[in-house]
Tab-separated table of C-alpha atoms in Angstrom:
chain	number	residue	atom	x	y	z
Y	1	UNK	CA	-16.322	-62.618	-2.955
Y	2	UNK	CA	-15.593	-60.162	-0.067
Y	3	UNK	CA	-18.978	-58.396	-0.495
Y	4	UNK	CA	-20.798	-61.832	-0.420
Y	5	UNK	CA	-18.881	-62.646	2.702
Y	6	UNK	CA	-19.710	-59.182	4.376
Y	7	UNK	CA	-23.384	-59.765	3.526
Y	8	UNK	CA	-23.300	-63.194	5.005
Y	9	UNK	CA	-21.643	-62.157	8.321
Y	10	UNK	CA	-23.990	-59.154	8.404
Y	11	UNK	CA	-27.038	-61.054	8.061
Y	12	UNK	CA	-25.832	-63.880	10.393
Y	13	UNK	CA	-23.329	-62.595	12.710
Y	14	UNK	CA	-24.284	-59.085	13.392
Y	15	UNK	CA	-27.798	-59.651	14.801
Y	16	UNK	CA	-26.131	-62.459	17.314
Y	17	UNK	CA	-23.510	-59.914	18.233
Y	18	UNK	CA	-26.013	-57.380	18.887
Y	19	UNK	CA	-28.319	-59.634	20.977
Y	20	UNK	CA	-25.291	-60.656	23.006
Y	21	UNK	CA	-24.235	-57.091	23.560
Y	22	UNK	CA	-27.582	-56.392	25.084
Y	23	UNK	CA	-26.445	-58.495	27.958
Y	24	UNK	CA	-25.763	-56.208	31.060
Y	25	UNK	CA	-22.325	-57.837	31.641
Y	26	UNK	CA	-21.089	-57.662	28.249
Y	27	UNK	CA	-22.388	-54.104	27.919
Y	28	UNK	CA	-20.572	-52.971	31.054
Y	29	UNK	CA	-17.314	-54.698	29.860
Y	30	UNK	CA	-17.346	-53.024	26.619
Y	31	UNK	CA	-18.195	-49.325	28.372
Y	32	UNK	CA	-15.688	-50.070	31.119
Y	33	UNK	CA	-12.899	-50.889	28.665
Y	34	UNK	CA	-13.729	-48.011	26.282
Y	35	UNK	CA	-13.335	-45.665	29.370
Y	36	UNK	CA	-9.849	-46.694	30.074
Y	37	UNK	CA	-8.782	-46.069	26.372
Y	38	UNK	CA	-7.396	-42.574	27.087
Y	39	UNK	CA	-4.867	-44.042	29.462
Y	40	UNK	CA	-3.494	-46.449	26.790
Y	41	UNK	CA	-3.576	-43.880	23.989
Y	42	UNK	CA	-2.044	-41.221	26.470
Y	43	UNK	CA	0.918	-43.307	27.240
Y	44	UNK	CA	1.690	-44.403	23.660
Y	45	UNK	CA	3.975	-41.489	22.668
Y	46	UNK	CA	6.171	-41.921	25.741
Y	47	UNK	CA	6.326	-45.610	25.518
Y	48	UNK	CA	7.257	-45.424	21.700
Y	49	UNK	CA	9.935	-42.740	22.373
Y	50	UNK	CA	11.326	-44.313	25.466
Y	51	UNK	CA	11.684	-47.703	23.683
Y	52	UNK	CA	12.515	-46.586	20.191
Y	53	UNK	CA	14.024	-49.219	18.150
Y	54	UNK	CA	17.367	-47.734	17.729
Y	55	UNK	CA	20.523	-49.784	18.953
Y	56	UNK	CA	21.925	-48.278	22.009
Y	57	UNK	CA	18.783	-45.621	22.572
Y	58	UNK	CA	17.667	-47.330	25.869
Y	59	UNK	CA	21.211	-47.536	27.040
Y	60	UNK	CA	21.633	-43.797	26.092
Y	61	UNK	CA	18.470	-42.856	28.107
Y	62	UNK	CA	19.620	-44.908	31.006
Y	63	UNK	CA	22.887	-43.244	30.851
Y	64	UNK	CA	21.486	-39.602	31.182
Y	65	UNK	CA	19.045	-40.669	33.711
Y	66	UNK	CA	15.793	-40.499	31.655
Y	67	UNK	CA	14.887	-44.107	31.243
Y	68	UNK	CA	13.794	-44.583	34.804
Y	69	UNK	CA	11.355	-41.964	34.552
Y	70	UNK	CA	10.032	-43.332	31.364
Y	71	UNK	CA	9.477	-46.497	33.148
Y	72	UNK	CA	7.850	-44.706	36.188
Y	73	UNK	CA	5.395	-43.014	33.638
Y	74	UNK	CA	4.494	-46.353	31.863
Y	75	UNK	CA	4.069	-48.142	35.197
Y	76	UNK	CA	1.860	-45.487	36.445
Y	77	UNK	CA	-0.405	-46.065	33.481
Y	78	UNK	CA	-0.133	-49.842	32.423
Y	79	UNK	CA	1.697	-51.065	35.292
Y	80	UNK	CA	-1.282	-50.519	37.570
Y	81	UNK	CA	-3.784	-50.700	34.632
Y	82	UNK	CA	-5.987	-53.409	36.643
Y	83	UNK	CA	-6.781	-50.774	39.161
Y	84	UNK	CA	-8.204	-48.496	36.354
Y	85	UNK	CA	-10.160	-51.454	34.776
Y	86	UNK	CA	-11.715	-52.403	38.272
Y	87	UNK	CA	-12.959	-48.981	38.928
Y	88	UNK	CA	-14.153	-48.295	35.285
Y	89	UNK	CA	-16.000	-51.762	35.060
Y	90	UNK	CA	-17.614	-51.571	38.390
Y	91	UNK	CA	-18.845	-48.130	37.579
Y	92	UNK	CA	-20.212	-49.209	34.126
Y	93	UNK	CA	-21.857	-52.370	35.585
Y	94	UNK	CA	-23.273	-50.375	38.555
Y	95	UNK	CA	-24.872	-48.064	35.990
Y	96	UNK	CA	-26.420	-51.142	34.266
Y	97	UNK	CA	-27.980	-52.471	37.337
Y	98	UNK	CA	-29.240	-49.034	38.562
Y	99	UNK	CA	-27.196	-48.844	41.690
Y	100	UNK	CA	-24.896	-46.260	43.035
Y	101	UNK	CA	-21.978	-46.140	40.679
Y	102	UNK	CA	-19.293	-44.483	42.707
Y	103	UNK	CA	-19.898	-46.769	45.882
Y	104	UNK	CA	-19.858	-49.878	43.720
Y	105	UNK	CA	-16.641	-48.739	42.108
Y	106	UNK	CA	-14.570	-47.745	45.290
Y	107	UNK	CA	-15.796	-50.966	47.123
Y	108	UNK	CA	-14.868	-53.062	44.280
Y	109	UNK	CA	-11.297	-51.336	44.142
Y	110	UNK	CA	-10.985	-51.860	47.688
Y	111	UNK	CA	-12.033	-55.607	47.591
Y	112	UNK	CA	-9.375	-55.968	44.707
Y	113	UNK	CA	-6.617	-54.626	46.774
Y	114	UNK	CA	-7.624	-56.560	49.844
Y	115	UNK	CA	-7.355	-59.909	48.060
Y	116	UNK	CA	-3.920	-59.082	46.763
Y	117	UNK	CA	-0.736	-60.405	48.388
Y	118	UNK	CA	0.785	-57.426	50.510
Y	119	UNK	CA	4.306	-58.704	51.183
Y	120	UNK	CA	7.270	-59.100	48.850
Y	121	UNK	CA	10.010	-61.448	49.491
Y	122	UNK	CA	13.516	-59.640	49.501
Y	123	UNK	CA	16.887	-59.951	51.010
Y	124	UNK	CA	18.548	-57.796	53.560
Y	125	UNK	CA	22.089	-57.517	54.956
Y	126	UNK	CA	22.679	-58.556	58.565
Y	127	UNK	CA	26.126	-58.757	60.061
Y	128	UNK	CA	27.676	-58.814	56.562
Y	129	UNK	CA	25.302	-61.720	55.403
Y	130	UNK	CA	22.345	-61.747	53.100
Y	131	UNK	CA	19.436	-63.038	54.752
Y	132	UNK	CA	15.626	-63.649	53.536
Y	133	UNK	CA	13.196	-60.929	54.454
Y	134	UNK	CA	9.742	-59.576	53.510
Y	135	UNK	CA	8.565	-55.944	53.203
Y	136	UNK	CA	5.081	-54.555	53.013
Y	137	UNK	CA	4.454	-53.836	49.423
Y	138	UNK	CA	2.004	-54.559	46.417
Y	139	UNK	CA	3.539	-56.253	43.465
Y	140	UNK	CA	3.142	-54.269	40.101
Y	141	UNK	CA	2.619	-57.380	38.138
Y	142	UNK	CA	-0.554	-58.173	40.090
Y	143	UNK	CA	-1.673	-54.384	39.706
Y	144	UNK	CA	-0.883	-54.587	36.084
Y	145	UNK	CA	-1.634	-57.405	33.441
Y	146	UNK	CA	-1.558	-60.423	35.603
Y	147	UNK	CA	-4.148	-59.011	37.789
Y	148	UNK	CA	-6.569	-57.928	34.995
Y	149	UNK	CA	-8.665	-60.868	34.811
Y	150	UNK	CA	-9.199	-61.277	38.478
Y	151	UNK	CA	-9.966	-57.616	38.602
Y	152	UNK	CA	-12.656	-57.882	36.006
Y	153	UNK	CA	-14.184	-60.884	38.211
Y	154	UNK	CA	-13.882	-58.890	41.355
Y	155	UNK	CA	-15.585	-55.807	39.667
Y	156	UNK	CA	-18.456	-57.591	38.355
Y	157	UNK	CA	-19.066	-59.874	41.385
Y	158	UNK	CA	-18.804	-57.052	44.161
Y	159	UNK	CA	-20.920	-54.786	42.151
Y	160	UNK	CA	-23.643	-57.444	41.662
Y	161	UNK	CA	-23.368	-58.310	45.325
Y	162	UNK	CA	-23.613	-54.684	46.291
Y	163	UNK	CA	-26.696	-54.057	44.109
Y	164	UNK	CA	-28.255	-57.158	45.661
Y	165	UNK	CA	-27.786	-56.166	49.132
Y	166	UNK	CA	-28.651	-52.496	48.644
Y	167	UNK	CA	-32.129	-53.640	47.323
Y	168	UNK	CA	-32.572	-55.496	50.708
Y	169	UNK	CA	-32.622	-51.917	52.265
Y	170	UNK	CA	-29.735	-53.043	54.664
Y	171	UNK	CA	-28.721	-49.193	55.241
Y	172	UNK	CA	-27.829	-47.008	58.102
Y	173	UNK	CA	-30.800	-44.639	58.601
Y	174	UNK	CA	-29.885	-41.075	59.161
Y	175	UNK	CA	-31.623	-37.929	59.969
Y	176	UNK	CA	-33.034	-35.686	57.075
Y	177	UNK	CA	-30.772	-32.921	58.500
Y	178	UNK	CA	-27.553	-34.800	57.458
Y	179	UNK	CA	-26.123	-33.617	53.962
Y	180	UNK	CA	-26.906	-35.981	51.163
Y	181	UNK	CA	-23.282	-36.494	50.432
Y	182	UNK	CA	-22.669	-37.745	53.938
Y	183	UNK	CA	-25.860	-39.970	53.792
Y	184	UNK	CA	-24.892	-41.559	50.418
Y	185	UNK	CA	-21.496	-42.406	51.985
Y	186	UNK	CA	-22.625	-43.802	55.411
Y	187	UNK	CA	-25.746	-45.547	54.426
Y	188	UNK	CA	-24.163	-48.528	52.901
Y	189	UNK	CA	-21.903	-49.318	55.698
Y	190	UNK	CA	-23.656	-52.609	56.784
Y	191	UNK	CA	-23.610	-53.656	53.076
Y	192	UNK	CA	-19.873	-52.786	52.734
Y	193	UNK	CA	-19.081	-54.760	55.977
Y	194	UNK	CA	-20.920	-57.913	54.577
Y	195	UNK	CA	-18.983	-57.645	51.389
Y	196	UNK	CA	-15.551	-57.190	53.145
Y	197	UNK	CA	-16.317	-60.121	55.480
Y	198	UNK	CA	-16.889	-62.194	52.297
Y	199	UNK	CA	-13.438	-61.055	50.782
Y	200	UNK	CA	-11.784	-61.714	54.115
Y	201	UNK	CA	-13.223	-65.321	53.948
Y	202	UNK	CA	-12.191	-65.767	50.242
Y	203	UNK	CA	-8.734	-64.487	50.870
Y	204	UNK	CA	-8.223	-66.835	53.901
Y	205	UNK	CA	-9.458	-69.751	51.787
Y	206	UNK	CA	-6.852	-69.231	48.977
Y	207	UNK	CA	-4.327	-68.372	51.536
Y	208	UNK	CA	-4.595	-71.987	52.706
Y	209	UNK	CA	-3.700	-73.148	49.066
Y	210	UNK	CA	-0.045	-73.775	47.860
Y	211	UNK	CA	-0.485	-70.711	45.710
Y	212	UNK	CA	-1.091	-68.300	48.697
Y	213	UNK	CA	-3.471	-66.028	46.897
Y	214	UNK	CA	-6.313	-65.905	44.457
Y	215	UNK	CA	-4.135	-64.114	41.877
Y	216	UNK	CA	-1.249	-66.830	42.048
Y	217	UNK	CA	-3.629	-69.539	41.996
Y	218	UNK	CA	-5.144	-68.257	38.826
Y	219	UNK	CA	-1.742	-67.990	37.244
Y	220	UNK	CA	-0.609	-71.529	38.424
Y	221	UNK	CA	-3.865	-73.053	36.986
Y	222	UNK	CA	-3.251	-71.347	33.523
Y	223	UNK	CA	0.572	-72.066	33.572
Y	224	UNK	CA	0.376	-75.618	34.530
Y	225	UNK	CA	-0.428	-76.993	31.088
Y	226	UNK	CA	1.923	-74.553	29.209
Y	227	UNK	CA	4.830	-75.443	31.460
Y	228	UNK	CA	4.734	-79.004	30.053
Y	229	UNK	CA	5.296	-77.637	26.626
Y	230	UNK	CA	8.814	-77.442	25.015
Y	231	UNK	CA	9.949	-75.351	21.869
Y	232	UNK	CA	8.489	-77.182	19.027
Y	233	UNK	CA	6.587	-76.157	15.976
Y	234	UNK	CA	3.191	-77.392	17.454
Y	235	UNK	CA	3.880	-76.148	20.862
Y	236	UNK	CA	4.625	-72.504	19.489
Y	237	UNK	CA	1.349	-72.517	17.679
Y	238	UNK	CA	-0.525	-73.812	20.860
Y	239	UNK	CA	1.047	-71.151	22.945
Y	240	UNK	CA	0.373	-68.202	20.514
Y	241	UNK	CA	-3.221	-69.498	19.858
Y	242	UNK	CA	-3.681	-69.701	23.608
Y	243	UNK	CA	-2.550	-66.063	24.046
Y	244	UNK	CA	-4.979	-65.015	21.480
Y	245	UNK	CA	-7.833	-66.761	23.071
Y	246	UNK	CA	-7.054	-65.522	26.532
Y	247	UNK	CA	-6.643	-62.077	25.328
Y	248	UNK	CA	-10.072	-62.089	23.989
Y	249	UNK	CA	-11.407	-62.864	27.199
Y	250	UNK	CA	-9.460	-60.220	28.966
Y	251	UNK	CA	-6.627	-62.354	30.272
Y	252	UNK	CA	-3.465	-60.363	29.546
Y	253	UNK	CA	-0.452	-62.050	28.000
Y	254	UNK	CA	1.445	-61.308	31.162
Y	255	UNK	CA	-0.201	-64.166	32.851
Y	256	UNK	CA	1.905	-66.651	30.599
Y	257	UNK	CA	5.122	-64.612	30.844
Y	258	UNK	CA	6.702	-67.361	32.929
Y	259	UNK	CA	6.519	-70.377	30.622
Y	260	UNK	CA	6.516	-68.246	27.470
Y	261	UNK	CA	9.545	-66.488	28.501
Y	262	UNK	CA	11.311	-69.725	29.392
Y	263	UNK	CA	10.526	-71.212	25.997
Y	264	UNK	CA	11.225	-68.071	24.032
Y	265	UNK	CA	14.598	-67.507	25.916
Y	266	UNK	CA	15.516	-71.136	25.201
Y	267	UNK	CA	15.122	-70.693	21.472
Y	268	UNK	CA	16.800	-67.191	21.293
Y	269	UNK	CA	19.870	-68.198	23.343
Y	270	UNK	CA	20.197	-71.520	21.567
Y	271	UNK	CA	19.817	-70.202	18.140
Y	272	UNK	CA	22.320	-67.245	18.722
Y	273	UNK	CA	24.848	-69.719	20.171
Y	274	UNK	CA	24.522	-71.922	17.121
Y	275	UNK	CA	24.620	-69.054	14.664
Y	276	UNK	CA	27.977	-67.573	16.162
Y	277	UNK	CA	29.449	-71.017	15.717
Y	278	UNK	CA	28.140	-71.248	12.114
Y	279	UNK	CA	25.928	-74.263	12.885
Y	280	UNK	CA	22.319	-75.040	11.935
Y	281	UNK	CA	19.785	-73.225	14.250
Y	282	UNK	CA	18.258	-75.821	16.561
Y	283	UNK	CA	15.099	-73.926	16.799
Y	284	UNK	CA	14.723	-72.362	13.324
Y	285	UNK	CA	11.169	-73.697	12.594
Y	286	UNK	CA	9.678	-72.651	15.761
Y	287	UNK	CA	11.173	-69.234	15.896
Y	288	UNK	CA	9.919	-68.544	12.193
Y	289	UNK	CA	6.440	-70.012	13.148
Y	290	UNK	CA	6.396	-67.612	16.099
Y	291	UNK	CA	7.244	-64.373	13.791
Y	292	UNK	CA	4.792	-65.586	11.234
Y	293	UNK	CA	1.919	-65.574	13.692
Y	294	UNK	CA	3.280	-62.283	15.198
Y	295	UNK	CA	2.939	-60.838	11.519
Y	296	UNK	CA	-0.570	-61.976	11.185
Y	297	UNK	CA	-1.241	-60.290	14.580
Y	298	UNK	CA	0.135	-56.898	13.327
Y	299	UNK	CA	-2.762	-54.393	13.961
Y	300	UNK	CA	-1.396	-51.527	11.665
Y	301	UNK	CA	-3.670	-52.764	8.731
Y	302	UNK	CA	-6.642	-52.682	11.188
Y	303	UNK	CA	-6.144	-49.133	12.004
Y	304	UNK	CA	-5.670	-48.388	8.438
Y	305	UNK	CA	-9.131	-49.912	7.659
Y	306	UNK	CA	-10.653	-48.046	10.496
Y	307	UNK	CA	-9.287	-44.626	9.250
Y	308	UNK	CA	-11.272	-45.169	6.122
Y	309	UNK	CA	-14.490	-46.124	7.976
Y	310	UNK	CA	-17.607	-43.822	7.768
Y	311	UNK	CA	-18.386	-43.914	11.521
Y	312	UNK	CA	-16.661	-41.220	13.537
Y	313	UNK	CA	-15.815	-43.460	16.389
Y	314	UNK	CA	-14.037	-46.004	14.203
Y	315	UNK	CA	-12.271	-43.293	12.034
Y	316	UNK	CA	-10.946	-41.181	15.107
Y	317	UNK	CA	-9.903	-44.541	17.143
Y	318	UNK	CA	-8.034	-45.578	13.969
Y	319	UNK	CA	-6.294	-42.282	13.791
Y	320	UNK	CA	-5.280	-42.281	17.442
Y	321	UNK	CA	-4.241	-45.991	17.379
Y	322	UNK	CA	-2.316	-46.018	14.007
Y	323	UNK	CA	1.138	-44.910	15.321
Y	324	UNK	CA	1.209	-46.865	18.485
Y	325	UNK	CA	0.024	-50.180	16.430
Y	326	UNK	CA	2.910	-49.716	14.093
Y	327	UNK	CA	5.204	-50.018	17.131
Y	328	UNK	CA	3.307	-53.090	18.336
Y	329	UNK	CA	1.205	-51.269	21.077
Y	330	UNK	CA	-2.183	-52.812	20.539
Y	331	UNK	CA	-3.829	-51.834	24.037
Y	332	UNK	CA	-5.672	-48.947	22.400
Y	333	UNK	CA	-7.481	-51.175	20.170
Y	334	UNK	CA	-8.144	-53.986	22.543
Y	335	UNK	CA	-9.774	-51.680	24.912
Y	336	UNK	CA	-10.996	-48.951	22.622
Y	337	UNK	CA	-13.021	-50.833	20.131
Y	338	UNK	CA	-13.171	-52.933	22.420
Y	339	UNK	CA	-11.986	-56.158	20.827
Y	340	UNK	CA	-11.929	-57.837	24.292
Y	341	UNK	CA	-15.236	-59.736	24.986
Y	342	UNK	CA	-16.767	-58.288	21.742
Y	343	UNK	CA	-18.618	-61.101	20.107
Y	344	UNK	CA	-18.129	-59.520	16.802
Y	345	UNK	CA	-14.291	-59.852	16.803
Y	346	UNK	CA	-14.216	-63.340	18.136
Y	347	UNK	CA	-13.374	-64.864	14.710
Y	348	UNK	CA	-10.580	-62.706	13.648
Y	349	UNK	CA	-9.130	-62.387	17.148
Y	350	UNK	CA	-8.990	-66.134	17.832
Y	351	UNK	CA	-8.367	-67.744	14.244
Y	352	UNK	CA	-6.116	-65.397	12.422
Y	353	UNK	CA	-2.919	-66.240	13.997
Y	354	UNK	CA	-3.927	-70.106	14.289
Y	355	UNK	CA	-4.305	-70.136	10.343
Y	356	UNK	CA	-1.105	-68.084	9.772
Y	357	UNK	CA	0.774	-70.496	12.057
Y	358	UNK	CA	0.004	-73.590	10.162
Y	359	UNK	CA	0.453	-71.778	6.855
Y	360	UNK	CA	3.900	-70.589	8.056
Y	361	UNK	CA	4.877	-74.172	9.177
Y	362	UNK	CA	3.816	-75.608	5.711
Y	363	UNK	CA	5.538	-72.977	3.575
Y	364	UNK	CA	8.867	-72.960	5.660
Y	365	UNK	CA	9.236	-76.587	5.380
Y	366	UNK	CA	8.425	-76.974	1.666
Y	367	UNK	CA	8.726	-74.200	-0.953
Y	368	UNK	CA	10.017	-71.265	1.309
Y	369	UNK	CA	13.083	-72.211	3.233
Y	370	UNK	CA	14.316	-69.531	5.771
Y	371	UNK	CA	17.646	-68.501	6.640
Y	372	UNK	CA	17.476	-66.560	9.958
Y	373	UNK	CA	19.718	-64.244	11.709
Y	374	UNK	CA	18.588	-64.750	15.393
Y	375	UNK	CA	20.513	-61.858	16.759
Y	376	UNK	CA	17.890	-59.498	15.274
Y	377	UNK	CA	15.416	-61.146	18.002
Y	378	UNK	CA	17.063	-59.045	20.496
Y	379	UNK	CA	15.891	-55.752	18.996
Y	380	UNK	CA	13.347	-53.824	21.255
Y	381	UNK	CA	9.876	-55.096	21.384
Y	382	UNK	CA	8.672	-51.833	19.808
Y	383	UNK	CA	10.603	-52.507	16.588
Y	384	UNK	CA	7.972	-52.625	13.776
Y	385	UNK	CA	7.287	-56.238	12.465
Y	386	UNK	CA	7.900	-54.868	8.791
Y	387	UNK	CA	11.351	-53.814	9.847
Y	388	UNK	CA	12.336	-56.715	11.967
Y	389	UNK	CA	11.477	-59.528	9.740
Y	390	UNK	CA	13.238	-58.448	6.533
Y	391	UNK	CA	16.427	-57.583	8.653
Y	392	UNK	CA	16.112	-60.947	10.229
Y	393	UNK	CA	15.529	-63.347	7.200
Y	394	UNK	CA	15.993	-61.427	3.976
Y	395	UNK	CA	13.698	-61.897	0.936
Y	396	UNK	CA	11.992	-65.205	1.919
Y	397	UNK	CA	11.183	-64.042	5.326
Y	398	UNK	CA	9.966	-60.870	3.863
Y	399	UNK	CA	7.725	-62.860	1.387
Y	400	UNK	CA	6.591	-64.860	4.503
Y	401	UNK	CA	5.793	-61.762	6.571
Y	402	UNK	CA	3.641	-60.337	3.450
Y	403	UNK	CA	1.624	-63.641	3.248
Y	404	UNK	CA	1.087	-63.850	6.955
Y	405	UNK	CA	-0.045	-60.059	6.866
Y	406	UNK	CA	-2.480	-60.781	3.928
Y	407	UNK	CA	-3.967	-63.568	5.961
Y	408	UNK	CA	-4.545	-60.955	8.814
Y	409	UNK	CA	-6.025	-58.337	6.348
Y	410	UNK	CA	-8.404	-61.087	4.835
Y	411	UNK	CA	-9.543	-61.970	8.319
Y	412	UNK	CA	-9.978	-58.674	9.865
Y	413	UNK	CA	-11.335	-56.590	6.972
Y	414	UNK	CA	-15.031	-57.799	6.626
Y	415	UNK	CA	-15.440	-57.732	10.550
Y	416	UNK	CA	-14.068	-54.128	10.685
Y	417	UNK	CA	-16.766	-53.307	7.811
Y	418	UNK	CA	-19.511	-54.743	9.796
Y	419	UNK	CA	-18.519	-53.106	12.964
Y	420	UNK	CA	-18.240	-49.687	11.024
Y	421	UNK	CA	-21.705	-50.393	9.612
Y	422	UNK	CA	-23.102	-50.936	13.069
Y	423	UNK	CA	-21.317	-47.703	14.629
Y	424	UNK	CA	-22.454	-45.566	11.578
Y	425	UNK	CA	-26.069	-46.552	12.204
Y	426	UNK	CA	-25.976	-45.958	15.895
Y	427	UNK	CA	-24.343	-42.587	15.074
Y	428	UNK	CA	-27.120	-41.620	12.549
Y	429	UNK	CA	-29.747	-42.713	15.192
Y	430	UNK	CA	-28.190	-40.558	17.735
Y	431	UNK	CA	-27.961	-37.618	15.279
Y	432	UNK	CA	-31.801	-38.126	14.423
Y	433	UNK	CA	-32.772	-37.998	18.018
Y	434	UNK	CA	-30.750	-34.958	18.653
Y	435	UNK	CA	-32.422	-33.217	15.595
Y	436	UNK	CA	-35.780	-34.255	16.921
Y	437	UNK	CA	-34.982	-33.068	20.433
Y	438	UNK	CA	-33.965	-29.783	18.882
Y	439	UNK	CA	-37.090	-29.390	16.871
Y	440	UNK	CA	-39.117	-30.017	19.880
Y	441	UNK	CA	-37.524	-27.391	22.072
Y	442	UNK	CA	-37.995	-24.918	19.234
Y	443	UNK	CA	-41.702	-25.836	19.000
Y	444	UNK	CA	-42.089	-25.396	22.763
Y	445	UNK	CA	-40.258	-22.140	22.664
Y	446	UNK	CA	-42.732	-20.908	20.000
Y	447	UNK	CA	-45.822	-22.243	21.946
Y	448	UNK	CA	-44.563	-20.375	25.135
Y	449	UNK	CA	-43.962	-17.288	23.159
């Protein structure tokens, strides 16, 4: 059955995926994300150790003054991740367009920062009273996950605009005696001026809105429909599915942290209060559905499949991502494969948790009742799913976790196999070309001799 499914997907989906990936924008997105994977992989060990799921561990690190440095290292990598994406994506797209990669990258990065709010509201003490004030600063949330999608758009649009204007030969003419490095830096000054004027106009226009910036405007638009939802089984499924869809398109979960945080905290606090009083949990079903969908999204089995792949890329990425994925760090896979904006992985990324959500809802309300200990939800986010769920709900919760993980395995396995087949063929082609090139060099040397 699985072989037939793989065959069908290989014959129908793979050609479509390959055709779509020939698009310059998609090709640039994939290369740009892959180039950022050393950051997400490099930070994994410190993130895991700094947030190790042992009660009191973070408190201990805080007490000895280490945890602040863990946060600093994490923020230096993921807290400003959008900056790396903007530069890397602009570089890759400029290469696709045949324009100057370094100029496009640095101009895109500058444009991204120019569009960002550059003051932060705070409070200061004056005459013994706290008064509102502002300080000049960039917010980490816009530099990190919440700015990721805007950063992608800025990188693509600015690079495209730069390539277009460069072809119009709007350049500063310099004598031949000027060093090439200086010429390349100063020649596009008129092009850059035009781009920055457009950025200025865009910033002013969004400044006139209630949001105040393009970043906050985007977040407000995304959050608006979610803010109307309450903690119910259907709303949890909708929110989790929305997260999966947005993540596929490169919109980080942090964009929805406001409404999602409000809903999740409502469930957690209310459930714990009822649990301590010995009462029925008011948000039992929504909480179970949330964790069931979370279990289906567990990426540890994906990395396990990858380790067993034939292609060197999939195998090595699987090995490097295995430990991080166990502790719920999925960025190495999302950016390294990449899964984001990869047509081949649209179906498992978007539909796996949706199916698991409705299956969980059906089982929990019929043949698999769950008794939940809501205090386990306070465990660190790095706690492995296969540890958290059994401790939270015993045997039935463990059975539910296994069912949801099986759904994830069934959904992801055939697509991993197809991706492996594609990568393996590309590696064979590259090896053949390398051998042919080596043979040509040998023949040339013999002729010259």
